[in-house]
Amino acid sequence: DSGNSSDPYCTLKFLDLNNKPVKDTERKTKVIEKNLNPTWNEKFEYDPNFEVVNLAILLVHDGAFSDSMGYILLNAEKIAQS
């Protein structure tokens, strides 16, 4: 952000084979106030039996404005194996 400060948090959700969000899979980290280099070190657990998924998307937001700061797409199959 232009004030050299941010209040970042992340959301994680899974996408189905049509790249639509899978119901009840979104999780949110805590907000880390005034930090441009945050470390969350949080774990989320999911039911291993929910519907087939294709990708996981991790979005980084600025909490002050809920602006998206970036994202990464992850192969959900690789996550399930770890």
Short mmCIF file of C-alpha atoms in Angstrom, two decimals:
data_model
loop_
_atom_site.label_atom_id
_atom_site.label_comp_id
_atom_site.label_asym_id
_atom_site.label_seq_id
_atom_site.Cartn_x
_atom_site.Cartn_y
_atom_site.Cartn_z
CA ASP A 1 0.00 0.00 0.00
CA SER A 2 1.15 3.59 -0.56
CA GLY A 3 1.65 4.23 3.18
CA ASN A 4 4.26 1.45 3.37
CA SER A 5 1.89 -0.49 5.58
CA SER A 6 -0.65 -3.21 5.09
CA ASP A 7 -3.01 -5.36 7.16
CA PRO A 8 -2.74 -8.61 5.19
CA TYR A 9 -4.67 -11.84 5.53
CA CYS A 10 -5.13 -14.86 3.27
CA THR A 11 -8.10 -16.87 2.14
CA LEU A 12 -7.82 -20.42 0.87
CA LYS A 13 -10.53 -22.20 -1.09
CA PHE A 14 -10.80 -25.19 -3.36
CA LEU A 15 -12.11 -25.13 -6.92
CA ASP A 16 -13.92 -27.97 -8.66
CA LEU A 17 -13.15 -29.39 -12.10
CA ASN A 18 -15.04 -26.44 -13.65
CA ASN A 19 -12.97 -23.99 -11.55
CA LYS A 20 -16.00 -23.06 -9.44
CA PRO A 21 -15.57 -22.70 -5.64
CA VAL A 22 -16.34 -25.87 -3.69
CA LYS A 23 -18.96 -25.23 -1.01
CA ASP A 24 -17.70 -24.84 2.57
CA THR A 25 -13.99 -24.96 1.71
CA GLU A 26 -13.05 -21.30 2.21
CA ARG A 27 -10.82 -20.55 5.19
CA LYS A 28 -9.33 -17.24 6.36
CA THR A 29 -6.15 -16.53 8.30
CA LYS A 30 -5.90 -13.93 11.00
CA VAL A 31 -5.12 -10.35 9.96
CA ILE A 32 -1.54 -9.27 10.66
CA GLU A 33 -1.69 -5.53 11.16
CA LYS A 34 0.85 -3.12 9.69
CA ASN A 35 3.08 -5.75 8.11
CA LEU A 36 4.51 -5.93 4.60
CA ASN A 37 6.24 -9.27 5.16
CA PRO A 38 3.78 -11.42 7.14
CA THR A 39 4.15 -15.02 8.23
CA TRP A 40 0.92 -16.76 9.19
CA ASN A 41 2.08 -20.28 10.07
CA GLU A 42 -1.54 -21.44 10.35
CA LYS A 43 -2.96 -24.84 9.49
CA PHE A 44 -6.39 -25.67 8.10
CA GLU A 45 -7.96 -29.10 8.13
CA TYR A 46 -10.45 -30.34 5.58
CA ASP A 47 -12.64 -33.39 5.34
CA PRO A 48 -10.71 -35.66 2.97
CA ASN A 49 -14.03 -36.92 1.56
CA PHE A 50 -15.39 -33.68 0.11
CA GLU A 51 -16.14 -33.56 -3.59
CA VAL A 52 -13.41 -33.87 -6.23
CA VAL A 53 -11.36 -30.74 -6.62
CA ASN A 54 -9.00 -29.47 -9.25
CA LEU A 55 -7.18 -26.49 -7.74
CA ALA A 56 -6.72 -24.60 -4.53
CA ILE A 57 -6.46 -20.83 -4.67
CA LEU A 58 -4.65 -18.87 -2.00
CA LEU A 59 -5.51 -15.16 -2.12
CA VAL A 60 -3.66 -12.45 -0.19
CA HIS A 61 -5.76 -9.43 0.78
CA ASP A 62 -5.08 -6.07 2.41
CA GLY A 63 -7.42 -6.10 5.40
CA ALA A 64 -7.85 -2.33 5.48
CA PHE A 65 -9.43 -2.30 2.02
CA SER A 66 -10.09 -6.01 1.28
CA ASP A 67 -8.07 -5.44 -1.88
CA SER A 68 -6.49 -8.48 -3.46
CA MET A 69 -2.71 -8.25 -3.22
CA GLY A 70 -1.95 -11.46 -5.09
CA TYR A 71 -2.80 -15.11 -5.44
CA ILE A 72 -1.36 -18.52 -6.19
CA LEU A 73 -3.07 -21.54 -7.73
CA LEU A 74 -2.06 -24.89 -6.30
CA ASN A 75 -2.65 -28.38 -7.64
CA ALA A 76 -5.12 -29.78 -5.09
CA GLU A 77 -3.98 -33.36 -5.68
CA LYS A 78 -0.44 -32.44 -4.56
CA ILE A 79 -1.80 -30.78 -1.40
CA ALA A 80 -3.81 -33.90 -0.52
CA GLN A 81 -0.67 -36.00 -0.74
CA SER A 82 1.31 -33.89 1.73
#
